[in-house]
Coordinates of C-alpha atoms in Angstrom, one line a residue:
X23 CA 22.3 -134.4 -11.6
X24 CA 23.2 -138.2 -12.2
X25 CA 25.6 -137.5 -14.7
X26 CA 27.5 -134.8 -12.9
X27 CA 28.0 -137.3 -9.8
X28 CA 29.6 -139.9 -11.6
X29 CA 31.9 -137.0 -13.5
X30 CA 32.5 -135.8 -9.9
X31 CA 33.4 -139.8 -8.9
X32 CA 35.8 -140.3 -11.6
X33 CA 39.3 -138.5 -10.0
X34 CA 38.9 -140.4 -6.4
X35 CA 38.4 -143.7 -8.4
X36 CA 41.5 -143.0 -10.0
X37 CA 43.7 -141.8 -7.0
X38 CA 46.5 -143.8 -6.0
X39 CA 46.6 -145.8 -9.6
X40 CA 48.3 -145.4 -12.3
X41 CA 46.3 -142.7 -14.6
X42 CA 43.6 -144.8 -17.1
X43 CA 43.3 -142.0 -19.2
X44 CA 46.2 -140.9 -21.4
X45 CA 47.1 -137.0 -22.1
X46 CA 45.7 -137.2 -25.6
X47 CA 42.3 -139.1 -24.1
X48 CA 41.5 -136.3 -21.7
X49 CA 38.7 -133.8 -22.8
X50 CA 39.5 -130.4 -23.5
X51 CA 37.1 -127.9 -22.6
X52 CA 34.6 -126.8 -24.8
X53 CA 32.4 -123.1 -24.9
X54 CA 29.1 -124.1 -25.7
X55 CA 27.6 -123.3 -29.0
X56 CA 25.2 -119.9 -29.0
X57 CA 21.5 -121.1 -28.6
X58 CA 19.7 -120.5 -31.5
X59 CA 16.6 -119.1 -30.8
X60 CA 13.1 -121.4 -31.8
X61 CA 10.6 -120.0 -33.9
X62 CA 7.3 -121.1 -31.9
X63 CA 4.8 -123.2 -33.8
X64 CA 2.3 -120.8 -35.3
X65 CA -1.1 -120.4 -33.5
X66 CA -4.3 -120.9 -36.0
X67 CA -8.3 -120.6 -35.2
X68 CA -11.0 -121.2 -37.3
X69 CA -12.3 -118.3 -38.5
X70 CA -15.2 -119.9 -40.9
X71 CA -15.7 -122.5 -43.9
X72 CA -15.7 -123.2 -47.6
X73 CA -18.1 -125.4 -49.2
X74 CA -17.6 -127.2 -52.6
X75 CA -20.8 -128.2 -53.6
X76 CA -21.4 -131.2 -56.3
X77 CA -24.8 -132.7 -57.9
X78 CA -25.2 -136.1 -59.2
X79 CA -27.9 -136.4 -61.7
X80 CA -29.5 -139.3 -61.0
X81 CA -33.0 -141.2 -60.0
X82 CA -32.8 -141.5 -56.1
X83 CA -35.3 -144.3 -54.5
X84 CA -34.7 -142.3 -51.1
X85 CA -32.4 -139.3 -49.1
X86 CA -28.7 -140.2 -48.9
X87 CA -26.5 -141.1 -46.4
X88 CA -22.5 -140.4 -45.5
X89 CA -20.4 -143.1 -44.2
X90 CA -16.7 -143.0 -44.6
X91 CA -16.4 -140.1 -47.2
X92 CA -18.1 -141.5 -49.6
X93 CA -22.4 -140.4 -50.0
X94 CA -24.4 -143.6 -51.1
X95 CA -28.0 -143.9 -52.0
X96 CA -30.5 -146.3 -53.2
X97 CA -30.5 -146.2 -57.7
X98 CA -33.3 -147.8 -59.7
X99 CA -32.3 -148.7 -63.2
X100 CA -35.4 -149.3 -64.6
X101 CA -36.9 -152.7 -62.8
X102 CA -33.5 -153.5 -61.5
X103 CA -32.4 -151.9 -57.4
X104 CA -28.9 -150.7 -57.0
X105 CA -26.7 -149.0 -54.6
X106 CA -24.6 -146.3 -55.6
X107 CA -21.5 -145.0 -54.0
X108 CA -19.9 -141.4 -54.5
X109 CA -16.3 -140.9 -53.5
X110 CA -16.3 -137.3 -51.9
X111 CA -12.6 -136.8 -52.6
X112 CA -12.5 -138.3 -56.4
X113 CA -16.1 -137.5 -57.1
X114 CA -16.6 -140.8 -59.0
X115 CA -19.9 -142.5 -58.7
X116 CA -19.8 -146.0 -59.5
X117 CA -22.3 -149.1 -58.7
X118 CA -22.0 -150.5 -55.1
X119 CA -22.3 -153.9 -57.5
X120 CA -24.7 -154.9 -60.1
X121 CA -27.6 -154.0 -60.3
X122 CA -30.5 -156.6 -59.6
X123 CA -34.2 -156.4 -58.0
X124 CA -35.0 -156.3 -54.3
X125 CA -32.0 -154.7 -52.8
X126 CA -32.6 -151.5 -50.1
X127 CA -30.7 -149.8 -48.2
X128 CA -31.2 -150.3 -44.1
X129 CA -28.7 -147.7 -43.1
X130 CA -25.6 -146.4 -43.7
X131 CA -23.3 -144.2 -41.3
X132 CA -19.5 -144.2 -39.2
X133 CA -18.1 -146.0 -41.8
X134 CA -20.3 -149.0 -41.9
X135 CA -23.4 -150.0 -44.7
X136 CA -26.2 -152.2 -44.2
X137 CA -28.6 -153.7 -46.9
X138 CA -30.9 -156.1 -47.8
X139 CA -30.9 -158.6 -51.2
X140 CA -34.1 -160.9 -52.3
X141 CA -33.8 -164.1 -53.0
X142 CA -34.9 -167.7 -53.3
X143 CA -34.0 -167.9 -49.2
X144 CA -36.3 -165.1 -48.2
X145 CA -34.7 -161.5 -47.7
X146 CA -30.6 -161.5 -46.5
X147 CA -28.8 -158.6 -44.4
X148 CA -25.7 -157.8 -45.1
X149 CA -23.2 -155.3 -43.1
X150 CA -19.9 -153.9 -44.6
X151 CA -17.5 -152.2 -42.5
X152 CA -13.8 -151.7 -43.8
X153 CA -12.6 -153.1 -40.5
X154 CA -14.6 -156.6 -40.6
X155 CA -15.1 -156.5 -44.7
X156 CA -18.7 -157.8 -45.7
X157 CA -20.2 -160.3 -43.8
X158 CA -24.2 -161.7 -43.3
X159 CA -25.9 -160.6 -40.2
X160 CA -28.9 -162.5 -41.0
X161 CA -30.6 -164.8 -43.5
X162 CA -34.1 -166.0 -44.1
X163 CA -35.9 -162.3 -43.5
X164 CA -39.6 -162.5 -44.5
X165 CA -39.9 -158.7 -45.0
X166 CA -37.7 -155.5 -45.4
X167 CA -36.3 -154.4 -41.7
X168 CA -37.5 -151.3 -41.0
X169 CA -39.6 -149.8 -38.5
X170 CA -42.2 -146.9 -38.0
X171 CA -41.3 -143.7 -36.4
X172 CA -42.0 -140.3 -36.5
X173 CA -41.0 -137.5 -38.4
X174 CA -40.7 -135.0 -35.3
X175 CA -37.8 -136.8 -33.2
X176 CA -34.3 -138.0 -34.3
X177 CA -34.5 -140.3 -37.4
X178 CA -33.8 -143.6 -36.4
X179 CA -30.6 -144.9 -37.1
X180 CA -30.1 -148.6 -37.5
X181 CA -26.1 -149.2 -38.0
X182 CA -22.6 -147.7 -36.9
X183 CA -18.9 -149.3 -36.8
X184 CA -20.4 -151.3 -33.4
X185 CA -23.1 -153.6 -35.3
X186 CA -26.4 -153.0 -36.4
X187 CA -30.3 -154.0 -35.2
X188 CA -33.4 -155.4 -37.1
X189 CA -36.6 -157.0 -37.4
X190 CA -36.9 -160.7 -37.0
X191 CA -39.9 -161.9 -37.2
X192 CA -41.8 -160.7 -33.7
X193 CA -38.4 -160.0 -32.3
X194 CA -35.5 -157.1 -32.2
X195 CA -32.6 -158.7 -33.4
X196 CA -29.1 -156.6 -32.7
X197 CA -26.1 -158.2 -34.6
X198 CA -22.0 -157.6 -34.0
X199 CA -19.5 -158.5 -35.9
X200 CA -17.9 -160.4 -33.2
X201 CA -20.7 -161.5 -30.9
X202 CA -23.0 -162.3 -34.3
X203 CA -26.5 -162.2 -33.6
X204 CA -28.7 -161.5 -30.0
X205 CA -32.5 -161.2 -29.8
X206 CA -33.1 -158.3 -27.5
X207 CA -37.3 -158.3 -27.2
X208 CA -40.3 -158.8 -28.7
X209 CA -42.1 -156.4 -31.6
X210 CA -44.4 -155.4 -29.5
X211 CA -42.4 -153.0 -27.6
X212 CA -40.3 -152.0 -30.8
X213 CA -42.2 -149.9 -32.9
X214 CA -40.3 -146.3 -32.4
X215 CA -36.7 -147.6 -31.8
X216 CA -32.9 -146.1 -32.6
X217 CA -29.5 -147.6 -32.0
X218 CA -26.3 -146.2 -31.6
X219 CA -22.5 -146.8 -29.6
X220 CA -23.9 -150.5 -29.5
X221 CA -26.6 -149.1 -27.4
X222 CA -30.8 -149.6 -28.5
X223 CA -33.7 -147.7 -27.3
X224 CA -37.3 -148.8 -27.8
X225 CA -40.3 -147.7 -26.5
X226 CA -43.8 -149.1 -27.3
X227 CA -46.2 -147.4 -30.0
X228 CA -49.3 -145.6 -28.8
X229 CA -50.1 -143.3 -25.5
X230 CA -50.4 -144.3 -22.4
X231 CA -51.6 -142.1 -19.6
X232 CA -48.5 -142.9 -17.3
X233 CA -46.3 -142.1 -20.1
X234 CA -44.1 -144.5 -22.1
X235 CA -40.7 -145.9 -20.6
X236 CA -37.4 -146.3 -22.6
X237 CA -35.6 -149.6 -22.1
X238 CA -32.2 -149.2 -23.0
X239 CA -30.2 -152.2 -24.1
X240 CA -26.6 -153.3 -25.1
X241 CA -26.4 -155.8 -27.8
X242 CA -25.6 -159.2 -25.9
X243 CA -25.2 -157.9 -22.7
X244 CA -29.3 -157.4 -22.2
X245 CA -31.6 -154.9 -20.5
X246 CA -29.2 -152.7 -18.8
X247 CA -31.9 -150.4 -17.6
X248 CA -35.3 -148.7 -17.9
X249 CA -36.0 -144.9 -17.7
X250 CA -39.2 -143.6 -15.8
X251 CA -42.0 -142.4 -17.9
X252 CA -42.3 -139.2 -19.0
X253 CA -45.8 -137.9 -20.0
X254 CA -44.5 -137.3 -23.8
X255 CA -41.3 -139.4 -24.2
X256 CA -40.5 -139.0 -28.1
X257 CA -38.2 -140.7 -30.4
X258 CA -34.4 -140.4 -28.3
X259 CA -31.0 -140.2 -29.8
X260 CA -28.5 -142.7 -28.7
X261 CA -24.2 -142.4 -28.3
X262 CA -21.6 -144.2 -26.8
X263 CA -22.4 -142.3 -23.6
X264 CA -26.4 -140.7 -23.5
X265 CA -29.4 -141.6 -24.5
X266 CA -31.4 -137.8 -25.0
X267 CA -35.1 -137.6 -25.1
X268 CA -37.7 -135.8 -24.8
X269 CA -39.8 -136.0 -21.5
X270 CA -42.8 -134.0 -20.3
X271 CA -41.8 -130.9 -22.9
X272 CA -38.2 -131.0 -21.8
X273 CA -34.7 -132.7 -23.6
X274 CA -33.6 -135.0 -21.1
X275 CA -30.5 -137.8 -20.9
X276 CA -29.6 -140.7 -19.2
X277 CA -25.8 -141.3 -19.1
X278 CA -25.4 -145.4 -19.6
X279 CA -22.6 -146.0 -18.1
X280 CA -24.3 -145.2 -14.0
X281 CA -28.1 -145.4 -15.7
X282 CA -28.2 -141.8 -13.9
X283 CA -30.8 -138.8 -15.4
X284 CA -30.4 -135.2 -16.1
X285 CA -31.9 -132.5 -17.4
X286 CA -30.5 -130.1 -20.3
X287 CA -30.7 -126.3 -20.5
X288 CA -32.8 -126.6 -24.2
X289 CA -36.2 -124.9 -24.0
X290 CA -38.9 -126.3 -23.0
X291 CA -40.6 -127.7 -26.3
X292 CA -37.8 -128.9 -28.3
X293 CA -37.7 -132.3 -29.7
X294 CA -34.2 -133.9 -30.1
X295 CA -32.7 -133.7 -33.9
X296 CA -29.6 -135.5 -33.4
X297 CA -26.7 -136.1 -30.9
X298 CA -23.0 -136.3 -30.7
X299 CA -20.8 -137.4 -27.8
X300 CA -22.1 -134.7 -25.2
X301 CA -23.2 -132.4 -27.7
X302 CA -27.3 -132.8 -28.5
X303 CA -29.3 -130.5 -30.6
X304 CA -33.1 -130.1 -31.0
X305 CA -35.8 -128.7 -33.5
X306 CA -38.3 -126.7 -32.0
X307 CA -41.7 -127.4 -33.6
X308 CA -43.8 -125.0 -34.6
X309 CA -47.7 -125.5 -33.7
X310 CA -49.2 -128.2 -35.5
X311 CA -46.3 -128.5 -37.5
X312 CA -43.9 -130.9 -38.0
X313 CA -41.5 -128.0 -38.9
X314 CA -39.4 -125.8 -36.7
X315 CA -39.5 -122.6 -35.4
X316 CA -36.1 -122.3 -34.2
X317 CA -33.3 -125.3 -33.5
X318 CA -31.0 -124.9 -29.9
X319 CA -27.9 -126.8 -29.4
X320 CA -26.3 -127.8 -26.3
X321 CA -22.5 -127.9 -26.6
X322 CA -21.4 -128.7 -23.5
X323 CA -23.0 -126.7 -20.8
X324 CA -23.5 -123.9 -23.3
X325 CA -26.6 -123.8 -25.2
X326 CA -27.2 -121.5 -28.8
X327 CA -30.0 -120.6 -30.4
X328 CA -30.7 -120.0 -34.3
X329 CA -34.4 -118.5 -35.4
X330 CA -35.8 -119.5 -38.6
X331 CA -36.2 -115.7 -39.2
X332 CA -39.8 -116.0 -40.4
X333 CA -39.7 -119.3 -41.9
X334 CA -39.6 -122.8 -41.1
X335 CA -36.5 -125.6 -40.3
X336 CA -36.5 -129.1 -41.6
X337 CA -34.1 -131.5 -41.6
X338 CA -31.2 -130.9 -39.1
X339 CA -28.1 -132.8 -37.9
X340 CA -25.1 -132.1 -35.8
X341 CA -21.3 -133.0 -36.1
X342 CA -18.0 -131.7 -34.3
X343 CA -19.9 -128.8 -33.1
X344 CA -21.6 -127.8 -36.2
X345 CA -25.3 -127.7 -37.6
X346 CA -26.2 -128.0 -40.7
X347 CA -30.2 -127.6 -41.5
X348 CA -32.5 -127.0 -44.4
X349 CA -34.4 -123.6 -44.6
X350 CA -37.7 -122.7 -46.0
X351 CA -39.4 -119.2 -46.7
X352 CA -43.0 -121.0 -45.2
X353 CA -44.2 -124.5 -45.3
X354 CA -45.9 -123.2 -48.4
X355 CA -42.7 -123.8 -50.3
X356 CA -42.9 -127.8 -49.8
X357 CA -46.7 -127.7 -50.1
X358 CA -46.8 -128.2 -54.1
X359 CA -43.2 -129.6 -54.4
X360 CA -41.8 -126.5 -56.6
X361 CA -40.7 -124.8 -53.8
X362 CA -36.4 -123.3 -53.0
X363 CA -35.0 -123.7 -49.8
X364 CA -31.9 -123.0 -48.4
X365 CA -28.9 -126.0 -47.0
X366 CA -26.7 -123.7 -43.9
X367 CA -24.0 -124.2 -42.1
X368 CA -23.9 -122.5 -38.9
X369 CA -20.9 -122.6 -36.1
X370 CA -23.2 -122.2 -33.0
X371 CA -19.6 -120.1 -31.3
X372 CA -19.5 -117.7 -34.2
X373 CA -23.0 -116.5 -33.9
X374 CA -24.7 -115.6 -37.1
X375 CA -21.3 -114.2 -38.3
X376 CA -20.3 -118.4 -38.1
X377 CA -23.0 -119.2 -40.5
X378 CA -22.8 -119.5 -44.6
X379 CA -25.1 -121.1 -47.4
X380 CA -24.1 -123.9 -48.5
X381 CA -26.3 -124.8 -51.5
X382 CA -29.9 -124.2 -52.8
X383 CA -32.5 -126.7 -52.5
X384 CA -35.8 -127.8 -54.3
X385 CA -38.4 -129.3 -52.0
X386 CA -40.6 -132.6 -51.6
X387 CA -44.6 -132.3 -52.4
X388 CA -45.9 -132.6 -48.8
X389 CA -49.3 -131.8 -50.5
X390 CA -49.6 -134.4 -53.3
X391 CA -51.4 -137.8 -53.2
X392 CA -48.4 -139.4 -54.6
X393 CA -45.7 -140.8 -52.9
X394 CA -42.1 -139.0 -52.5
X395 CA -38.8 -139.4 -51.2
X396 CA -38.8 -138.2 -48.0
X397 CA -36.1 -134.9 -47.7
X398 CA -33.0 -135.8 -46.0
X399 CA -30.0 -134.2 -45.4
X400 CA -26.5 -136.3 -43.6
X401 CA -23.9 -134.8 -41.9
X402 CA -20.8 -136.7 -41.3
X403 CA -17.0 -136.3 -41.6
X404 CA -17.1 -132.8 -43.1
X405 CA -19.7 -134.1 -46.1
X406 CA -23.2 -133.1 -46.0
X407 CA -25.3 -134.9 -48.9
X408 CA -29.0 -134.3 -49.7
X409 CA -31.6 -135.1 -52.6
X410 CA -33.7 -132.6 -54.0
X411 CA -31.0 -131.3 -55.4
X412 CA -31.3 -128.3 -58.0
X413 CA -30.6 -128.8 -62.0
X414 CA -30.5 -126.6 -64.7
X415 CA -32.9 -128.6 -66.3
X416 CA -35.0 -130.1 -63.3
X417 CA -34.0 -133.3 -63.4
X418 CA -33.6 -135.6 -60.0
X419 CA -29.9 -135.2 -58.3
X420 CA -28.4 -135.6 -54.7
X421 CA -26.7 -132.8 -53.8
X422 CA -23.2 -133.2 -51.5
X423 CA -20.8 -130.5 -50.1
X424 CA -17.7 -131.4 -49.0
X425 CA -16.7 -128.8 -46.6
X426 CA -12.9 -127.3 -45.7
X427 CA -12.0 -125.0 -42.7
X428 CA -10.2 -121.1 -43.2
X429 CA -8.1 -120.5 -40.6
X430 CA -6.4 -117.5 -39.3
X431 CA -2.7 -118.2 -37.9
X432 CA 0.1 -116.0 -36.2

């Protein structure tokens, strides 16, 4: 519209003065060009996934984790600790660094790694992002940082990109790379605690017949708030936006940001497993078991279901709207340690027609006097990694899948 005024302007400039344009300056009229017609941009769904499934052989201290495509675990070299990294893409496993004594793992996840090295000093933390490089969160520890918890709520996660919290002493320490380190409260009230989105939520150890409170913190900013008690509040999940929880045989949530709570559609019984963004999914115990039934999901305001068809669900985590979990024929299977299980991947949208098998899996001896790796299975930027991984000729080996859409385009 602009343009064609000024055009429109140009001869009654011009009137009455000598002409400014000269007969060979004039334009001559043009016919446009034929339009070509545009091929539109094909349209493509995911119509289900490959998996490409890899085994390290090695002697594993505890269950993986995945943090910025690579799987990394605790080694032991005789009486020498080490951490070992896999690249997912090259499939290289090399030495985090040497190999010396009294070096764990805390946690690993979004990118970031958090560990612990002995020494002369007392016990030092160290966190490792590739944003902020490697840097010391904390020096002087008299013990290794972890905490209790139980085996029937989220697992407790101790580290992201945001920072990381630990054990000082008889305080909760939470440490960021650019605020460095904040006490947050005592050990009394820290025994079952998670962190997550910069966010931590503790709750005291034991019952208590009004129920047990979460207070929900943000490292260097304080108590932000405090959720009422519920009669059976169990171990919570934590992102940059919810807290979910478990409350009076329900999955509750508190969004942080206006300290406001709501209730899910997840059956009553369910335990939160894991949680992402607004997504949360839960295991769903069994009787007197500390294995699962049947796991729901809540994407969005829809919620899915997946039976264990007769059998039992461990270990279960959730990411981009997918579930990966570990199935069993009976409990029996992980009673004696010899048992096979099953590693799925199931699209909650696709029904049972969006689930595969990903690999086949040994199990842990929950029956034995002697102590074992507890089974774990990660889930994170399309990798899943797990130990009790399967050998031709037994032998110890974490397992990892790294996992690639099929998609159907027009």
């Amino acid at each position: 519209m602009r343009a064609a005024l000024l055009l429109a302007l140009v001869p009654l400039a011009a009137c009455g003065r000598s002409d400014l344009l000269g007969p060979g300056d004039r334009l001559a009229p043009t016919t446009p060009e034929p339009m070509t017609p545009t091929e539109p941009e094909p349209s493509c769904v995911v119509v289900g996934w490959n998996a490409e499934v890899h085994t390290a052989e090695t002697f594993y201290l505890e269950a993986p984790y995945v943090t910025g495509r690579a799987v990394v675990f605790a080694n032991a070299d005789g009486q020498l600790d080490g951490i070992d990294v896999i690249d997912v893409d090259t499939h290289q496993m090399r030495p985090m660094f040497e190999h010396r004594a009294h070096r764990r793992i805390l946690d690993a996840r979004d990118g970031a790694i958090a560990w612990t090295e002995g020494g002369s000093d007392g016990i030092v933390l160290y966190y490792e992002h590739p944003d902020v490089g490697r840097q010391v969160a904390a020096v002087g520890l008299t013990f290794h940082p972890l905490f209790g918890g139980n085996d029937l709520g989220a697992r407790q996660t101790f580290v992201d990109r945001h920072g990381l919290i630990y054990l000082e002493r008889d305080w909760l320490a939470g440490w960021t790379p650019e605020a460095g380190r904040a006490f947050i409260t005592g050990r009394d009230n820290t025994w079952n605690v998670t962190y997550g989105g910069g966010h931590v939520a503790v709750y005291a150890e034991g019952a208590s017949p009004n129920g047990r409170p979460f207070d929900v913190y943000t490292i260097g900013e304080g108590l932000q708030f405090s959720t009422p008690p519920g009669a059976d509040a169990f171990a919570p999940a934590l992102t940059r936006e919810h807290l979910y929880y478990s409350e009076s045989g329900r999955v509750a949530g508190y969004r942080i940001e206006s300290a406001t709570r709501f209730n899910t559609s997840i059956s009553a019984g369910c335990r939160v497993a894991d949680a992402q963004g607004l997504d949360v999914l839960a295991r769903c115990p069994r009787p007197r078991s500390e294995f699962a039934s049947h796991i729901e999901v809540a994407l969005g305001s829809e919620v899915f279901r997946r039976d264990a068809d007769g059998g039992v669900i461990g270990a279960a985590q959730l990411h981009d709207g997918l579930v990966a979990y570990v199935h069993y024929e009976s409990e029996d299977a992980l009673c004696r340690g010899n048992g096979v299980g099953q590693i799925r991947l199931w699209d909650p949208r696709a029904g049972r027609d969006g689930e595969i098998l990903v690999s086949e899996v040994g199990a842990p001896c929950t029956c034995c006097d002697a102590i074992a790796p507890r089974f774990g299975l990660e889930f994170e930027d399309r990798v899943l990694a797990w130990n009790y991984a399967l050998t031709d000729d037994g032998r110890s080996a974490v397992g990892y899948a790294t996992l690639e859409p099929i998609e159907s385009c027009n």
